[in-house]
Coordinates of C-alpha atoms and ligand atoms in Angstrom, one line a residue:
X217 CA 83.8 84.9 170.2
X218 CA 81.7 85.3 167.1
X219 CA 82.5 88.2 165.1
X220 CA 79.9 90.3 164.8
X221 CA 77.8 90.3 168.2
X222 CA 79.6 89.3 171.2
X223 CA 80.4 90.9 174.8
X224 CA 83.9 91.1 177.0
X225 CA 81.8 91.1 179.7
X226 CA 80.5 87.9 180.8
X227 CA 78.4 86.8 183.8
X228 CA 78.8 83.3 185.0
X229 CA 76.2 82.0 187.6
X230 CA 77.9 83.7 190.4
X231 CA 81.7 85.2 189.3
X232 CA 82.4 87.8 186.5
X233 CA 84.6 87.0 183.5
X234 CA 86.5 90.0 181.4
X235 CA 88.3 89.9 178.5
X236 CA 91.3 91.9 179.7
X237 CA 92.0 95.1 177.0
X238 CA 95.1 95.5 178.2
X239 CA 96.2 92.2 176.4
X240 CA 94.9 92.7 173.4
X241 CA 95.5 92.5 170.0
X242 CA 98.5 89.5 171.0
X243 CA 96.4 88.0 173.4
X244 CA 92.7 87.1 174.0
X245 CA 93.1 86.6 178.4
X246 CA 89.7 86.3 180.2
X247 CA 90.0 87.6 184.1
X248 CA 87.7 85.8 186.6
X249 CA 86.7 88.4 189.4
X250 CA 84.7 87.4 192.4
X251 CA 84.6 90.3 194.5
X252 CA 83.6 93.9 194.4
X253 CA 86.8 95.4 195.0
X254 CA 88.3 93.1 191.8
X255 CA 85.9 94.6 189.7
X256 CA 86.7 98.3 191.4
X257 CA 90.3 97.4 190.6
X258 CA 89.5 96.0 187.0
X259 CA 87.9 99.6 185.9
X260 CA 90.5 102.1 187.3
X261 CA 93.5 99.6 185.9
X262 CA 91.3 99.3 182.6
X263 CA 90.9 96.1 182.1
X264 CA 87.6 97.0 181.1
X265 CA 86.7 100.5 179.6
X266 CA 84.4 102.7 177.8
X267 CA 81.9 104.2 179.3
X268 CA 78.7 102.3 179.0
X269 CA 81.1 98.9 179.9
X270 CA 82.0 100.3 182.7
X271 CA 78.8 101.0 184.3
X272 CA 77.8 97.6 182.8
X273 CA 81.1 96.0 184.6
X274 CA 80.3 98.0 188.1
X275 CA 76.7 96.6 188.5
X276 CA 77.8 92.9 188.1
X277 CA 80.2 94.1 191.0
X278 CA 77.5 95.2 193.1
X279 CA 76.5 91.4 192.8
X280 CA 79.4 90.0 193.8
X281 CA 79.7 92.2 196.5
X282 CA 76.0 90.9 197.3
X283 CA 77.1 87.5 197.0
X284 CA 80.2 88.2 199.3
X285 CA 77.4 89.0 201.8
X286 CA 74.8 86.5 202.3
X287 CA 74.2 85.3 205.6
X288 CA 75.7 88.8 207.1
X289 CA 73.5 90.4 209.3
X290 CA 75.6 94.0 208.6
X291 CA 75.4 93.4 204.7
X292 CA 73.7 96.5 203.7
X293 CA 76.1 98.5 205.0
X294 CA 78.8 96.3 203.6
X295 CA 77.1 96.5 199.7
X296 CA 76.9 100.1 200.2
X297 CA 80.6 100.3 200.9
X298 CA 81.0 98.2 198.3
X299 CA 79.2 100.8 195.7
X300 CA 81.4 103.4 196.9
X301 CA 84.6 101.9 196.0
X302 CA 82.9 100.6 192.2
X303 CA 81.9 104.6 192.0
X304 CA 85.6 105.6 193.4
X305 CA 87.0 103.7 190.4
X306 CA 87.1 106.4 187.4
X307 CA 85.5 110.0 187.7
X308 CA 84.3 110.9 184.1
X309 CA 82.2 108.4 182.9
X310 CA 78.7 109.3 184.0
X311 CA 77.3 105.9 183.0
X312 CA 79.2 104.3 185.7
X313 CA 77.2 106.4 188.4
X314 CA 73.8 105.9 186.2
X315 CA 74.4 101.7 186.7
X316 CA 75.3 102.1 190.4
X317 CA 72.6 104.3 191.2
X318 CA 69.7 101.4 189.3
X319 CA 71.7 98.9 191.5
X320 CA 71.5 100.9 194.5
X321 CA 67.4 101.4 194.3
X322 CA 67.1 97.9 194.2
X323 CA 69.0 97.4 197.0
X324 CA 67.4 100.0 199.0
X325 CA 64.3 98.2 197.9
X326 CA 65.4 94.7 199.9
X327 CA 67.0 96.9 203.1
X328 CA 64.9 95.2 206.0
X329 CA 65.7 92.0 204.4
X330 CA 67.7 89.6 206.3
X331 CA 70.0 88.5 203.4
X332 CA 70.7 90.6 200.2
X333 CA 68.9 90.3 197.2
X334 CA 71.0 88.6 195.1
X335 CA 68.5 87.1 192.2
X336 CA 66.9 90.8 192.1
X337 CA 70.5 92.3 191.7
X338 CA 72.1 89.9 188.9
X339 CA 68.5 90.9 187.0
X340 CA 68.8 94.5 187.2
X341 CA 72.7 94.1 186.1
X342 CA 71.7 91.9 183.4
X343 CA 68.7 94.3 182.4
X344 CA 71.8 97.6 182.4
X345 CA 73.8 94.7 180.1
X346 CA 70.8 93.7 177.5
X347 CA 69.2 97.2 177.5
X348 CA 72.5 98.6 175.9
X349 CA 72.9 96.2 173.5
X350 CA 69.1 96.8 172.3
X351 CA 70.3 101.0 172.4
X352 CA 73.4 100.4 170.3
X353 CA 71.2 98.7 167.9
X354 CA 68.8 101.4 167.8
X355 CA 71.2 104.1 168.0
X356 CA 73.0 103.0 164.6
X357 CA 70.0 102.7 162.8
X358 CA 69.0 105.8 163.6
X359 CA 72.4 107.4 162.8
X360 CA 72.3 105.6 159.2
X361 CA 69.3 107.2 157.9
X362 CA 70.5 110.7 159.3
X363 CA 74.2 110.3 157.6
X364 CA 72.1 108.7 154.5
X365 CA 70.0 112.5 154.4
X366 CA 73.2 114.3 155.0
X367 CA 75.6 112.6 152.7
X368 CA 73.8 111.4 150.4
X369 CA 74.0 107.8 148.4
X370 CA 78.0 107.3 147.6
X371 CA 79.5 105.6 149.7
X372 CA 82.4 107.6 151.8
X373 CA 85.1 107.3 154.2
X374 CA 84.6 107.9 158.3
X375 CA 87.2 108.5 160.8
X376 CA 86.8 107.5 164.4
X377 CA 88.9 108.2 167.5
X378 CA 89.7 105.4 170.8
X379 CA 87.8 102.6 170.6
X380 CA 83.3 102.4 170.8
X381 CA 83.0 99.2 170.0
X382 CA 81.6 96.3 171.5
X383 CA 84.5 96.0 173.5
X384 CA 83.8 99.3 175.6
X385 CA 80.2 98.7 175.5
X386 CA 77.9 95.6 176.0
X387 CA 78.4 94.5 172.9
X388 CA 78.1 96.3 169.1
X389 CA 79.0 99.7 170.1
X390 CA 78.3 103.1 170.1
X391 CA 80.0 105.2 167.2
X392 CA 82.0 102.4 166.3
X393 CA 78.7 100.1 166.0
X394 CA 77.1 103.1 163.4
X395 CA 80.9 102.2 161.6
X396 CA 80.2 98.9 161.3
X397 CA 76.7 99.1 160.3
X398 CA 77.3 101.4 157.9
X399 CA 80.3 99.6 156.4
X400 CA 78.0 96.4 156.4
X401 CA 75.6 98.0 154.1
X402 CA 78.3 99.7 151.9
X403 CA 77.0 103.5 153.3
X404 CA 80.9 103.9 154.4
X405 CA 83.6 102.5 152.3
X406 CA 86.8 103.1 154.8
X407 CA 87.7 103.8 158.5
X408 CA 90.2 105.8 159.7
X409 CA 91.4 105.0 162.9
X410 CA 93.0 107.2 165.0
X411 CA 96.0 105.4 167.2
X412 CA 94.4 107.3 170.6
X413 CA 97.7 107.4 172.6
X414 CA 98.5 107.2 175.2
X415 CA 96.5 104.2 175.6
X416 CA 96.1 103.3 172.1
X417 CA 92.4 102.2 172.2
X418 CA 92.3 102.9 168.3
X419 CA 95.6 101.3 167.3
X420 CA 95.1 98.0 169.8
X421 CA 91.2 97.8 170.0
X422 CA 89.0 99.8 167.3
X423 CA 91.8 98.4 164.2
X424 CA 90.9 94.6 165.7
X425 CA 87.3 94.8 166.1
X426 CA 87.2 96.2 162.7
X427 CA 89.8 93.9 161.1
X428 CA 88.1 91.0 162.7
X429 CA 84.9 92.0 160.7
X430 CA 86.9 92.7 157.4
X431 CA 85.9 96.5 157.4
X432 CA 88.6 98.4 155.3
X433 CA 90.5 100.4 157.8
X434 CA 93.7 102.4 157.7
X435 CA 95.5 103.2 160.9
X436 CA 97.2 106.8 161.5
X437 CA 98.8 108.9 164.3
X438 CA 96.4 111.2 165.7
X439 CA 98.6 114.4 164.3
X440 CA 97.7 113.0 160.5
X441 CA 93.7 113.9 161.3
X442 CA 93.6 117.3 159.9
X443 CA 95.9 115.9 157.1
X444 CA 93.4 113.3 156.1
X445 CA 90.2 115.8 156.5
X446 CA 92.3 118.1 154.2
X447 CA 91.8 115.2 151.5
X448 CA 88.6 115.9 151.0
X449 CA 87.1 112.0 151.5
X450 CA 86.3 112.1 155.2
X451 CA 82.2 112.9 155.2
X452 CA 82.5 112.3 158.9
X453 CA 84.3 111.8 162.6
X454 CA 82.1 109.6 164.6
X455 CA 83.2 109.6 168.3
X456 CA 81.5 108.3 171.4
X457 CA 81.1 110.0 175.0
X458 CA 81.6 109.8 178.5
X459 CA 79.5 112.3 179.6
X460 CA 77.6 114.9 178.4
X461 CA 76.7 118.3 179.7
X462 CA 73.1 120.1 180.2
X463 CA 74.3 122.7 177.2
X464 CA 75.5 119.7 175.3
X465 CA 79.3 120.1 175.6
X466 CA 81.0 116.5 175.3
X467 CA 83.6 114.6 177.3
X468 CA 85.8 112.2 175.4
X469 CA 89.0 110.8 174.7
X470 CA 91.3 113.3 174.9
X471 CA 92.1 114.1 171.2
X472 CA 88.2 114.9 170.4
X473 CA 88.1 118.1 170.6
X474 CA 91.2 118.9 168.6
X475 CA 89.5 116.2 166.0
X476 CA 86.3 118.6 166.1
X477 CA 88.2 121.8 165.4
X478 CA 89.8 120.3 162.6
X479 CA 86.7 118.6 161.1
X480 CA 84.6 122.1 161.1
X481 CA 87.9 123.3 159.7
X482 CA 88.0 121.1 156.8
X483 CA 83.9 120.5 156.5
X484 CA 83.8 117.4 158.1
X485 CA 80.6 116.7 160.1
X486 CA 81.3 115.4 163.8
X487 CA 78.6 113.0 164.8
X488 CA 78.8 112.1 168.6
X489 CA 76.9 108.7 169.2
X490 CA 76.1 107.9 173.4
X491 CA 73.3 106.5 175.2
X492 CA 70.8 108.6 177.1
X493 CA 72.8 106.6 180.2
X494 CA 76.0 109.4 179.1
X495 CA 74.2 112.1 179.6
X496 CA 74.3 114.4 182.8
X497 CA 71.5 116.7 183.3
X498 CA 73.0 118.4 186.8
X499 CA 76.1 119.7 185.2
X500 CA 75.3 122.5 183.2
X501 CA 78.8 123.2 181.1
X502 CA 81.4 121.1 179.8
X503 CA 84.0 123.0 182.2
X504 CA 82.5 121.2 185.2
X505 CA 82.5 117.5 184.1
X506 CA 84.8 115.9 186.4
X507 CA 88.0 114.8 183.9
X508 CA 90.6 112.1 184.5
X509 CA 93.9 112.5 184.8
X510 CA 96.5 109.3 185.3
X511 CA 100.0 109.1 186.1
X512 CA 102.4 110.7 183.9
X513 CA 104.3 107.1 183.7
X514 CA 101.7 106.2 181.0
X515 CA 102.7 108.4 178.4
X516 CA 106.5 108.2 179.0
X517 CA 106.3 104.1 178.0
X518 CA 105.7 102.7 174.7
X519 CA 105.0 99.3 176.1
X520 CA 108.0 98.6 178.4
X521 CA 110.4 100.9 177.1
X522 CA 110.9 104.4 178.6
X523 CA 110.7 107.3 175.8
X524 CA 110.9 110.6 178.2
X525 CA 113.9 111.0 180.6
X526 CA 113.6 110.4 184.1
X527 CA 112.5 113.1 186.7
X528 CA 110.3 115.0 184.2
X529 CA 106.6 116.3 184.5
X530 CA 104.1 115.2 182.8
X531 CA 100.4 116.2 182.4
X532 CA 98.1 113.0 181.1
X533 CA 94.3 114.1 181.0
X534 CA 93.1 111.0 179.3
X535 CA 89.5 113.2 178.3
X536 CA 88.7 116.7 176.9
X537 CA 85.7 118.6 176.6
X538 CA 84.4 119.4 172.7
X539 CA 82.0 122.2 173.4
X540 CA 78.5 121.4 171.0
X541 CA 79.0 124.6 169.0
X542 CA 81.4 122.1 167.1
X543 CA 79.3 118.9 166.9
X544 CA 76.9 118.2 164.4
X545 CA 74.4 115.9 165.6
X546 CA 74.2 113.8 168.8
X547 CA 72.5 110.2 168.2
X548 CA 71.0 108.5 171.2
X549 CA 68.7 105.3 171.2
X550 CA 65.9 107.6 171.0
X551 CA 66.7 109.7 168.3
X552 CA 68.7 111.8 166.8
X553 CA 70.0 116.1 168.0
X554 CA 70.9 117.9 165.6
X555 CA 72.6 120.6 166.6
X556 CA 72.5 120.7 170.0
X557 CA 71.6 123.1 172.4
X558 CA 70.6 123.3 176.0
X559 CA 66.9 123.1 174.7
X560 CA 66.5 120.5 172.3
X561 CA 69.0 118.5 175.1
X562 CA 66.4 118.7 177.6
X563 CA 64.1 117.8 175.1
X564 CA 65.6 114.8 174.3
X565 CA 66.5 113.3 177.5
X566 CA 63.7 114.1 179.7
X567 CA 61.6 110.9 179.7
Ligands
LIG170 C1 81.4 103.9 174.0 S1 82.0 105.0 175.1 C2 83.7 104.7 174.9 C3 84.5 105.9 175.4 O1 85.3 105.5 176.5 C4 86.7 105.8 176.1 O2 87.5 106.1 177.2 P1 88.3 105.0 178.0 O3 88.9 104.0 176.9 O4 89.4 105.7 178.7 O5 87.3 104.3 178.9 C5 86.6 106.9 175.1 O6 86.3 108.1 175.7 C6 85.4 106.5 174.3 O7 84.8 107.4 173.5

């Protein structure tokens, strides 16, 4: 893969190819998945993740699951089943119901047809795929000249939390692509990485994209943030989404919204970066996005060894909710919300 554009999610004539995130950084292991319910499987065991990837990963399913049906005079019904077990696989991420529900009008669009459209379907997936690529690109220029108004001409160190990059998106990334970009043209001089347990997007994924590209990074536990604001070089904490509320209130990574008290704490500006694709117009409030919980296994391992005793509890929402009265500025493909409200949201997102 080439360093500085390049996708984990790869479409090959008529199967899907993922670079499997669980792997990585020891091992670079490409998955081949030829049905809908491998792909369904891939997203809740995280294979793939990040929220734009996601949605990107469940519409080449819907193919597959097209694919799976030609020739089947009951394949509608079968595709449609098929969606609902790509939309079953992870609840926050709104992106993933954004790409099924494109998928699903084309579909609709073929219904009387007596064999699904499959060239119609891997176009619309590959449109999802290309048009986030063009966003990210869009969306870090735009968040360059905004961090270039707000903090000035020296150069300064970020801090980012889980990973954005081009692994959890179709390629480049979200806040991690504005990191890169801005490290590219010397705008930010250092990263710091959050580790993001339980999971440890930032220690496994966001530390390799970025040492891949040679972007000066240092990694720290998640409890060293506030310690690091204190320091006084962190202009700002650049996060992604997974879904964002009506009033502007944010779903991320669970660690965000501890970040984001701890940034207006210490006068650090919290920039959220997400496609128009994250946000959710019918949810009102933060309090009603739907967030994930997973077992309680995950965060009593450190890879195979057990670090909690046997027979406890444990509670493992893997996303919070940073309400927008902490966030600085939202930066989308079309622009950029600064300081958002339920107004200038609306605003923004209508089309
Ligand atoms: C570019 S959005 C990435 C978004 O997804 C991550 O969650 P997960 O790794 O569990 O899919 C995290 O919330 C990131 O901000």
């Amino acid at each position: 893969m080439s360093k500085t554009s390049w996708s984990a999610i790869c479409w090959r004539n008529v199967s899907l190819s993922l670079l499997d995130q669980r792997r990585l950084p020891a091992e670079e292991v490409w998955l081949e998945l030829t049905s809908a319910q491998d792909v369904a499987d891939a997203i809740r065991d995280m294979v793939v993740r990040g929220a734009p990837a996601i949605g990107i990963t469940a519409a080449y399913g819907v193919v597959l699951g097209a694919i799976n049906q030609k020739g089947q005079q009951k394949w509608y019904g079968m595709v449609v089943r098929d969606i609902e077990q790509l939309a079953a696989s992870r609840p926050t991420a709104v992106n993933l119901f954004w790409a099924l529900e494109r998928m699903k009008t084309v579909l609709d669009n073929a219904r009387d047809e007596a064999s699904p459209p499959v060239a119609a379907l891997i176009e619309e997936a590959r449109l999802i795929h290309e048009e986030d690529c063009a966003n990210n690109q869009r969306m870090s220029a735009l968040a360059l000249s905004t961090m270039q108004h707000m903090s000035g001409e020296d150069p300064f160190s970020v801090m980012t939390h889980c990973n954005t990059g081009a692994l959890a998106t179709g390629g480049h990334g979200t806040a991690l692509g504005i990191i890169k970009a801005g490290a590219s043209c010397g705008m930010i001089e250092h990263v710091h990485v959050n580790e993001t347990r339980p999971w440890m997007q930032g220690a496994r994924l966001t530390s390799w994209e970025l040492s891949r590209e040679n972007i000066p990074l240092s990694l720290n536990v998640e409890s060293a943030a506030a310690l690091i604001m204190s320091k006084g070089n962190v202009k700002w904490l650049i996060v992604g989404a997974d879904r964002i509320a009506a009033n502007g209130d944010v779903a991320n990574k669970i660690g965000t919204y501890t970040l984001a008290i701890a940034a207006r704490y210490h006068g650090v500006k919290v920039m959220v970066a997400a496609p128009l694709s994250s946000f959710d117009l019918t949810i009102q409030s933060g309090g009603d996005i739907p967030v994930e919980e997973r077992a309680g296994e995950e965060i009593m391992y450190q890879g195979n060894t057990r670090i909690a005793p046997e027979n406890i509890n444990a509670f493992n929402p893997v996303f919070d909710i940073t309400p927008a009265a902490l966030i600085d500025v939202i930066v989308t493909e079309k622009g950029v919300i600064a300081q958002p409200t339920q107004d200038n949201i609306k605003n923004h997102v209508r089309v």
